PDB file of C-alpha atoms in Angstrom:
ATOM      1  CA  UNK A   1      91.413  95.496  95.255  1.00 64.00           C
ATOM      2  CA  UNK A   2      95.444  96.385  94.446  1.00 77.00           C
ATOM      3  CA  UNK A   3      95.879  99.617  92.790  1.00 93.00           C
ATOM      4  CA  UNK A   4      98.747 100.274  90.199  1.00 97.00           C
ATOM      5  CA  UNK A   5     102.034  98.793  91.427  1.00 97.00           C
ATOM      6  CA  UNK A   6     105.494  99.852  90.044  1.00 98.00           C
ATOM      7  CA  UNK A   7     108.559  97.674  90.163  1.00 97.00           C
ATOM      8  CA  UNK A   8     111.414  98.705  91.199  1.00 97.00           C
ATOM      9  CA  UNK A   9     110.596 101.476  93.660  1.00 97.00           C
ATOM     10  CA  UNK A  10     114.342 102.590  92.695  1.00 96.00           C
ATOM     11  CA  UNK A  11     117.031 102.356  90.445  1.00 96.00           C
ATOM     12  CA  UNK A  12     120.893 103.197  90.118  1.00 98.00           C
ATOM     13  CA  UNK A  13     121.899 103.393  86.680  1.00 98.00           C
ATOM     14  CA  UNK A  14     125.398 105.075  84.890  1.00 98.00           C
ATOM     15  CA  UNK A  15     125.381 107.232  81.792  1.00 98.00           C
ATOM     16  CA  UNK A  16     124.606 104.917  78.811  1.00 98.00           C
ATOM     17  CA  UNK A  17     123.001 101.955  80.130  1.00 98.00           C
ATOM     18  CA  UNK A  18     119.596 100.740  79.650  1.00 98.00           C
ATOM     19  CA  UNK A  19     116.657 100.594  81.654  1.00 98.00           C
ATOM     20  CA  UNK A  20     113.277  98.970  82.089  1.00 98.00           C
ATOM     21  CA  UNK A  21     110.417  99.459  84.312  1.00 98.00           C
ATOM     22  CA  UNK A  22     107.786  97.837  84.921  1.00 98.00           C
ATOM     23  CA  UNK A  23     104.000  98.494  85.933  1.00 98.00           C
ATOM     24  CA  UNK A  24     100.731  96.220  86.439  1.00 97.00           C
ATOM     25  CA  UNK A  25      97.204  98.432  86.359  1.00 96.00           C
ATOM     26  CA  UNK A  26      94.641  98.861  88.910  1.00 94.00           C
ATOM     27  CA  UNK A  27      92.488  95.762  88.633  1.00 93.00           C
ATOM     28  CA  UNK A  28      89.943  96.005  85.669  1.00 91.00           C
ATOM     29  CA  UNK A  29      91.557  98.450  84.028  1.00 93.00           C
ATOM     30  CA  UNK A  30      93.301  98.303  80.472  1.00 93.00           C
ATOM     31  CA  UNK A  31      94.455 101.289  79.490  1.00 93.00           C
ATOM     32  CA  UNK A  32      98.139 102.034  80.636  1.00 95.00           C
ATOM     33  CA  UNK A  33      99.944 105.714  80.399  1.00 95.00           C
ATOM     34  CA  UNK A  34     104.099 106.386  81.489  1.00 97.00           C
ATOM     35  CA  UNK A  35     104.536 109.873  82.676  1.00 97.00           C
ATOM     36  CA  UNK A  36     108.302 111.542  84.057  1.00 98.00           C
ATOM     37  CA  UNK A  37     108.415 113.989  86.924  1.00 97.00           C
ATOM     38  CA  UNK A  38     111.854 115.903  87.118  1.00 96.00           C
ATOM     39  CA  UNK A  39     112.039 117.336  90.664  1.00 93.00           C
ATOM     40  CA  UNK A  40     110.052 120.283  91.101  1.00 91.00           C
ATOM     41  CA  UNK A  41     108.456 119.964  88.506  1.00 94.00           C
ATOM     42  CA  UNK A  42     104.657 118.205  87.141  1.00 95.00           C
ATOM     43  CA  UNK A  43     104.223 114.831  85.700  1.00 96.00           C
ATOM     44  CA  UNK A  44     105.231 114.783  81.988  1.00 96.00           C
ATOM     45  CA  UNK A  45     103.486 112.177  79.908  1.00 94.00           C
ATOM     46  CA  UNK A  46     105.861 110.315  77.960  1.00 96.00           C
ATOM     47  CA  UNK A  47     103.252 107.695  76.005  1.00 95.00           C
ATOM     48  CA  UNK A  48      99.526 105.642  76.919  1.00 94.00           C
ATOM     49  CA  UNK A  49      99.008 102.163  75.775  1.00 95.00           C
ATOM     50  CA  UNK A  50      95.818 100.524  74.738  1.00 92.00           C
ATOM     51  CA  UNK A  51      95.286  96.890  73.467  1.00 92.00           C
ATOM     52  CA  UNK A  52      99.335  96.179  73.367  1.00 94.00           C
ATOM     53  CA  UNK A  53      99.180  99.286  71.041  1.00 94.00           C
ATOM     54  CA  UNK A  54     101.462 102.883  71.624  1.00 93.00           C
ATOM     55  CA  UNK A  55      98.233 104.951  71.046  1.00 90.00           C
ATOM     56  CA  UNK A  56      99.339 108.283  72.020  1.00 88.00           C
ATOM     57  CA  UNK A  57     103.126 109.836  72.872  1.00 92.00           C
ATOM     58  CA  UNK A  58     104.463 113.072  74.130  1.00 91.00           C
ATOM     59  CA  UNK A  59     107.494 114.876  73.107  1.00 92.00           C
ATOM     60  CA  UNK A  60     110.190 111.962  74.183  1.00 96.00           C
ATOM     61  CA  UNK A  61     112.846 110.922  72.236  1.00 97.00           C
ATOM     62  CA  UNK A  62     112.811 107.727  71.082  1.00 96.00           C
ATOM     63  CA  UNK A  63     115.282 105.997  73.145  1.00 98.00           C
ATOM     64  CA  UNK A  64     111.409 105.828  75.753  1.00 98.00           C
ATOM     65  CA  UNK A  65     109.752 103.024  74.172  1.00 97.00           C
ATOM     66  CA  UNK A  66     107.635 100.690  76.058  1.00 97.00           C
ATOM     67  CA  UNK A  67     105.514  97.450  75.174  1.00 97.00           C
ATOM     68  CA  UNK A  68     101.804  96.516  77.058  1.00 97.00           C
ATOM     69  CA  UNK A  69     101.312  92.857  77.424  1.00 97.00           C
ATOM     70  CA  UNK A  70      97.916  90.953  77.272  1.00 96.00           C
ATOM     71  CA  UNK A  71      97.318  90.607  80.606  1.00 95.00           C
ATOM     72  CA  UNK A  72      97.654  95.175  80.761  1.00 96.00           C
ATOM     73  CA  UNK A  73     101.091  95.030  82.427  1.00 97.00           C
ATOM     74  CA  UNK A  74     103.632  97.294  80.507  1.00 98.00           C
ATOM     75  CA  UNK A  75     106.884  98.044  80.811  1.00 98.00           C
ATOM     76  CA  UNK A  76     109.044 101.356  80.381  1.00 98.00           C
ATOM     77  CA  UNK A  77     112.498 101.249  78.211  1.00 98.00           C
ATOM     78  CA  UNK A  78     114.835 103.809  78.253  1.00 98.00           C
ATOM     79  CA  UNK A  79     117.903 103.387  75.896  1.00 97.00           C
ATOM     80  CA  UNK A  80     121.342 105.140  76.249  1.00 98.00           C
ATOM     81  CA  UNK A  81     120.430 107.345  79.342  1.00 98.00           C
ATOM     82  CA  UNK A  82     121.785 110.336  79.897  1.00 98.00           C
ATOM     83  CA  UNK A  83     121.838 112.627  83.542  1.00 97.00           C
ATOM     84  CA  UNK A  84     119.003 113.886  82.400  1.00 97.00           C
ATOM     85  CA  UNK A  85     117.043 110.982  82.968  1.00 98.00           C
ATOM     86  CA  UNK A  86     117.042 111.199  86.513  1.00 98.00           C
ATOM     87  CA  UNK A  87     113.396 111.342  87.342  1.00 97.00           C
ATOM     88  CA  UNK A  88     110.475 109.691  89.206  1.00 98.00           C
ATOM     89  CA  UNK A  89     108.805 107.584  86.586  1.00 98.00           C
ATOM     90  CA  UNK A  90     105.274 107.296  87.308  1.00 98.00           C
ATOM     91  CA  UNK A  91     102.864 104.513  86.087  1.00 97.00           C
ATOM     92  CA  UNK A  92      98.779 105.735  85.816  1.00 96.00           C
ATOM     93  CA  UNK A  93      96.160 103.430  84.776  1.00 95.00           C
ATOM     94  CA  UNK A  94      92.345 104.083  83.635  1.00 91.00           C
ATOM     95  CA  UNK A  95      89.467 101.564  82.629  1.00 86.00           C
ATOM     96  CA  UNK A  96      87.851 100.969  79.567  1.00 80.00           C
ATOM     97  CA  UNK A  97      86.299 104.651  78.148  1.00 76.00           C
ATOM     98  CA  UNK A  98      87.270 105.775  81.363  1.00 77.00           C
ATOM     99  CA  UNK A  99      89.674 109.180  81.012  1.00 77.00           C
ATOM    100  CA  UNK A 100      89.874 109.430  85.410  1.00 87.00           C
ATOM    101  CA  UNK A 101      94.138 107.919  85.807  1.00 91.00           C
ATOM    102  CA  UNK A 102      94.885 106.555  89.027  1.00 93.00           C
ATOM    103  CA  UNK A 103      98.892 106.381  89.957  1.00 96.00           C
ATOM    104  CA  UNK A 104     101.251 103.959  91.299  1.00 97.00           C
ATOM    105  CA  UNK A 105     104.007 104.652  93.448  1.00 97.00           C
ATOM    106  CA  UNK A 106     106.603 105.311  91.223  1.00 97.00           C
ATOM    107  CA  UNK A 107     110.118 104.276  90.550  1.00 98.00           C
ATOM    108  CA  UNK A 108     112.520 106.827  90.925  1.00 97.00           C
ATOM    109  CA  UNK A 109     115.698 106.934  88.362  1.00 98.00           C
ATOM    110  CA  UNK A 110     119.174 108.058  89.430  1.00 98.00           C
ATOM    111  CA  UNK A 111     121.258 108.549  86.775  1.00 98.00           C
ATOM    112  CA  UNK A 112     125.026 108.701  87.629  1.00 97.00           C
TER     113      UNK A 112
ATOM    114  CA  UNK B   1     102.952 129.125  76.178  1.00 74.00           C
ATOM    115  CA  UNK B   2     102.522 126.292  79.031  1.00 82.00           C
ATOM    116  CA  UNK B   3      99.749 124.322  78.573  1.00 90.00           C
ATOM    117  CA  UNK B   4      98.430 124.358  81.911  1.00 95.00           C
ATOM    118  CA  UNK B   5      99.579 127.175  84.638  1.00 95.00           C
ATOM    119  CA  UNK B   6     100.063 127.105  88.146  1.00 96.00           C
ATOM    120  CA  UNK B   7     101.485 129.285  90.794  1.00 91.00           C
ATOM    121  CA  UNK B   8     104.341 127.388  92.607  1.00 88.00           C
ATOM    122  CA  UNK B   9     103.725 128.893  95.736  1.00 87.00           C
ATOM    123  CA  UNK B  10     104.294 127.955  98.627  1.00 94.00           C
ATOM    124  CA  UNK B  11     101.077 129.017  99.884  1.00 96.00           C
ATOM    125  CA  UNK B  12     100.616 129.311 103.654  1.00 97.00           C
ATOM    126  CA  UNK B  13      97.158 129.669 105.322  1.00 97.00           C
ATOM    127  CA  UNK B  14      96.191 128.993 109.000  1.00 97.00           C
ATOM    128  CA  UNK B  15      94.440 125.774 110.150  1.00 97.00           C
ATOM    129  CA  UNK B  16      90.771 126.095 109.781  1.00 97.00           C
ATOM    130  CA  UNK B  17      90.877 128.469 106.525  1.00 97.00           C
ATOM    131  CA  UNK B  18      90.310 128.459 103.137  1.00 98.00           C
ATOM    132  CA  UNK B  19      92.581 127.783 100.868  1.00 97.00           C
ATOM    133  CA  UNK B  20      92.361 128.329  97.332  1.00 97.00           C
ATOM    134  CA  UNK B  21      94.243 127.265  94.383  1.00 97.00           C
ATOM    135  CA  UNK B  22      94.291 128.384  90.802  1.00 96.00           C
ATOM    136  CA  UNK B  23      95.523 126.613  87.678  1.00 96.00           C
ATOM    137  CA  UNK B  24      94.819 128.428  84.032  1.00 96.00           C
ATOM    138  CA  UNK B  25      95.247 125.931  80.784  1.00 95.00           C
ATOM    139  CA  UNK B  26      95.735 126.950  77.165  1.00 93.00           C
ATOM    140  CA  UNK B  27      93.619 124.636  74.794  1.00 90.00           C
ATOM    141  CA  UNK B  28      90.385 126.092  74.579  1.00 89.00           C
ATOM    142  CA  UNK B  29      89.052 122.206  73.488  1.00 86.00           C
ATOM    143  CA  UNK B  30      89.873 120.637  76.958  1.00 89.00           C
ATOM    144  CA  UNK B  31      86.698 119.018  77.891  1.00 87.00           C
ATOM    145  CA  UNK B  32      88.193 117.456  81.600  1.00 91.00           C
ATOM    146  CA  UNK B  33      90.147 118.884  84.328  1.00 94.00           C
ATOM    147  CA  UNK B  34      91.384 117.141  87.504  1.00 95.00           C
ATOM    148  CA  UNK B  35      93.142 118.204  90.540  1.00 97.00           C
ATOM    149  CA  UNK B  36      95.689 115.429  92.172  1.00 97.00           C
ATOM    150  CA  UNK B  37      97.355 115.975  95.614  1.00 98.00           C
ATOM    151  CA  UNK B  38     100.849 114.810  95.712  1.00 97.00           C
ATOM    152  CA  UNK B  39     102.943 114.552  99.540  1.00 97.00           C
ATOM    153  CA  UNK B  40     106.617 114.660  99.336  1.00 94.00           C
ATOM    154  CA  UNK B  41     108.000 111.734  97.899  1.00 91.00           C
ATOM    155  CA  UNK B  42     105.218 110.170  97.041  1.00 95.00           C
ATOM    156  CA  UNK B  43     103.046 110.244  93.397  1.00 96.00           C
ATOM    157  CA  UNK B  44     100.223 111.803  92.731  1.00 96.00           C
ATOM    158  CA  UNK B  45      96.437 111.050  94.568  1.00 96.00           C
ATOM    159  CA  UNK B  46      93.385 111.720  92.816  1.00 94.00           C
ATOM    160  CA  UNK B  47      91.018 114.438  94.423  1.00 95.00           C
ATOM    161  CA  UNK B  48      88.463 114.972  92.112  1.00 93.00           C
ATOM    162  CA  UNK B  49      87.807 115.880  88.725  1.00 93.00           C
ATOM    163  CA  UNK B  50      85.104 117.826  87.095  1.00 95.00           C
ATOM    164  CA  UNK B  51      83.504 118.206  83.423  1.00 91.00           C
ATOM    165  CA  UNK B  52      81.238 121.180  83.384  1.00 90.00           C
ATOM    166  CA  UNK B  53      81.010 124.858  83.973  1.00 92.00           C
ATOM    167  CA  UNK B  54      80.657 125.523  87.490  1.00 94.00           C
ATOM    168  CA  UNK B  55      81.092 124.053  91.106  1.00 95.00           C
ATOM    169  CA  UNK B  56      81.468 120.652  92.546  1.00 96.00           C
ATOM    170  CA  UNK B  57      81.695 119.565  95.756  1.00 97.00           C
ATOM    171  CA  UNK B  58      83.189 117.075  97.229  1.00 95.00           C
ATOM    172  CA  UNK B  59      83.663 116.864 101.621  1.00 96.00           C
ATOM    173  CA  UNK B  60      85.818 119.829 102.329  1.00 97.00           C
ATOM    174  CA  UNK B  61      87.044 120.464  98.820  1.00 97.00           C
ATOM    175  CA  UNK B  62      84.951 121.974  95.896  1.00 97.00           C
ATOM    176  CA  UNK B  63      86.068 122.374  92.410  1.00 97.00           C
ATOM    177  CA  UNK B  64      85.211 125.240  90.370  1.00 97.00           C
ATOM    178  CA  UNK B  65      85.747 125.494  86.488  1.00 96.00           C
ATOM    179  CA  UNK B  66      84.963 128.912  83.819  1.00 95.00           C
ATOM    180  CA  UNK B  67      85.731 127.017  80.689  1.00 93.00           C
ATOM    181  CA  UNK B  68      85.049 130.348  79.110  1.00 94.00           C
ATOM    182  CA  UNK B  69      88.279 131.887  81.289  1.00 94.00           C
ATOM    183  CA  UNK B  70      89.909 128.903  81.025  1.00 95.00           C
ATOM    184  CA  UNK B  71      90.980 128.300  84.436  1.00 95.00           C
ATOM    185  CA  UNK B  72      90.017 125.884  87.049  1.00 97.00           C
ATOM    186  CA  UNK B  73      90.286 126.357  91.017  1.00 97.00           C
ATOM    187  CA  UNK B  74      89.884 124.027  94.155  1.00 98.00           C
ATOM    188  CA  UNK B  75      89.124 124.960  97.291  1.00 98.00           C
ATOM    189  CA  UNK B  76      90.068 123.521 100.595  1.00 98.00           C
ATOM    190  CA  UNK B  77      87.474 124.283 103.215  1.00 98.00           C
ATOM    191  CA  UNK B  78      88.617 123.916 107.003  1.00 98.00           C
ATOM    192  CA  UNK B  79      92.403 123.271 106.006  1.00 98.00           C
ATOM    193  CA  UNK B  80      94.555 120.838 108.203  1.00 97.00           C
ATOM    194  CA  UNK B  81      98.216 120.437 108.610  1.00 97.00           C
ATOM    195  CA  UNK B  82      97.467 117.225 106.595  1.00 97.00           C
ATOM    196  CA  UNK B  83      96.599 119.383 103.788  1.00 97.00           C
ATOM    197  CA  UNK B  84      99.922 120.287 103.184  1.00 97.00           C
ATOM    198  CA  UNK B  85     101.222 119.061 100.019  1.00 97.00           C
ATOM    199  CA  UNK B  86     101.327 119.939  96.161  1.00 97.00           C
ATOM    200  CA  UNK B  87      98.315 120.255  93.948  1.00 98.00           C
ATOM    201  CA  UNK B  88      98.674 119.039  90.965  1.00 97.00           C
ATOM    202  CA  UNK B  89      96.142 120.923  88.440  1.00 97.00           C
ATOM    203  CA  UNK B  90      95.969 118.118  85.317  1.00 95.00           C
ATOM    204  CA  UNK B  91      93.768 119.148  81.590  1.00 93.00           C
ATOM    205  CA  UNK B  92      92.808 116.217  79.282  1.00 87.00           C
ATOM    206  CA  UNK B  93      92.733 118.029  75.940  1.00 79.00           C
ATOM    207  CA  UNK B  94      92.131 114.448  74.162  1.00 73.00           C
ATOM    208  CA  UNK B  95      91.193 111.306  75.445  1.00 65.00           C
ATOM    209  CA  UNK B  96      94.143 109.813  75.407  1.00 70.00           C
ATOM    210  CA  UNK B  97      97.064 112.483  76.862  1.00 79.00           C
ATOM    211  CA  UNK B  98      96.658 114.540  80.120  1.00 87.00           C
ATOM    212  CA  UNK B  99      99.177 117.754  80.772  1.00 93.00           C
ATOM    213  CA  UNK B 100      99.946 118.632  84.514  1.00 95.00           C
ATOM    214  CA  UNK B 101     100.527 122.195  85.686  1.00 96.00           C
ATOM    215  CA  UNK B 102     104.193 122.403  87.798  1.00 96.00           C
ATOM    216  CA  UNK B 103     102.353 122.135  91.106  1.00 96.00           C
ATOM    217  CA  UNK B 104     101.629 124.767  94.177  1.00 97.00           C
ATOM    218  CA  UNK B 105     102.663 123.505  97.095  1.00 97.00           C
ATOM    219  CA  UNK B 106     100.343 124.556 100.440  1.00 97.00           C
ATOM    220  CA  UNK B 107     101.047 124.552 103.639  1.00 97.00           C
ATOM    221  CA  UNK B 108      98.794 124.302 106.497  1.00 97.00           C
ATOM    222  CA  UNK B 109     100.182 125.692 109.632  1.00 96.00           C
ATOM    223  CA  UNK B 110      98.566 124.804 113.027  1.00 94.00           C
TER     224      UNK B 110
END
């Protein structure tokens, strides 16, 4: 049974560029959420998507936007980055009604 | 105001004890709380979770939650080196959005 799996595990990027990230859920499970962890510092959830929809976001900017395809995958967008940025990006997937998230392994963001 | 609270730590206990950890969260609606452990460099690992008033167990750790407090604990019977990480304290005031405390960090020494 594969759990959540992030792609890339990490990423170089220079001020101003974009970025996108990618995540497919733990099998049987549609419900994806993006979260940011500075270093240091606990997960901060950035937005969860349900049925290709952006059902709930926390206080990002919105240069984070992010898309869920039909087969659950999603992706992460970040637009313009700044240092800032720099961050483990984590990926957490839950089943339908379910509220339990299970992580993947991240993708970690250096910002130069 | 944070929504959810944690002591950073580090907190050091000797192999075999008991360590505890503490989280407090702000909105008095928060129906679930879950504790994650997360190893250097690596993201965070479900431990267990709990809904109601009171204890749960679960092998060597046990969960304990006074909604009317608001704070939630875990407890690490028997501690190991391997124990030695940061707990992640996490409050799901809605469905749909969970807010993580900043993390103690434990360690275990043998």
């Amino acid at each position: 049974d594969a759990g959540v799996t992030q792609s890339p595990t990490h990423l170089i990027k220079t001020r101003g560029q974009q970025v996108t990230l990618r995540c497919s859920p733990k099998s049987g499970h549609d419900t994806v959420s993006w979260y940011q962890q500075a270093l240091g510092q606990g997960p901060q959830f950035i937005f969860q998507y349900y049925e290709e929809e952006e059902r709930q976001r926390g206080n990002f900017p919105d240069r984070f936007s992010g898309h869920q395809f039909p087969n659950y995958s999603s992706e992460l967008n970040v637009n313009a980055l700044l240092l800032g940025d720099s961050a483990l990006y984590l990926c957490a997937s839950s089943s339908p009604g379910g509220e339990t998230q299970y992580f993947g392994p991240g993708t970690r963001l250096l910002v130069l | 105001q944070k929504e959810v609270e944690q002591n950073s730590g580090p907190l050091s206990v000797p192999e075999g004890a008991i360590a505890s950890l503490n989280c407090t969260y702000s909105d008095r609606g928060s129906q679930s709380f879950f504790w994650y452990r997360q190893y250097s460099g690596k993201s965070p690992e479900l431990i267990m979770f709990i809904y109601s008033n009171g204890d749960k167990e679960d092998g060597r750790f046990t969960a304990q939650l006074n909604k009317a407090s608001q704070y939630v604990s875990l407890l690490i019977r028997d501690s190991q080196p391997s124990d030695s990480a940061t707990y992640l304290c996490a409050v799901n005031p809605n469905f749909n959005k969970f807010y993580f405390g900043s993390g103690t960090k434990l360690n275990v020494k043998p």
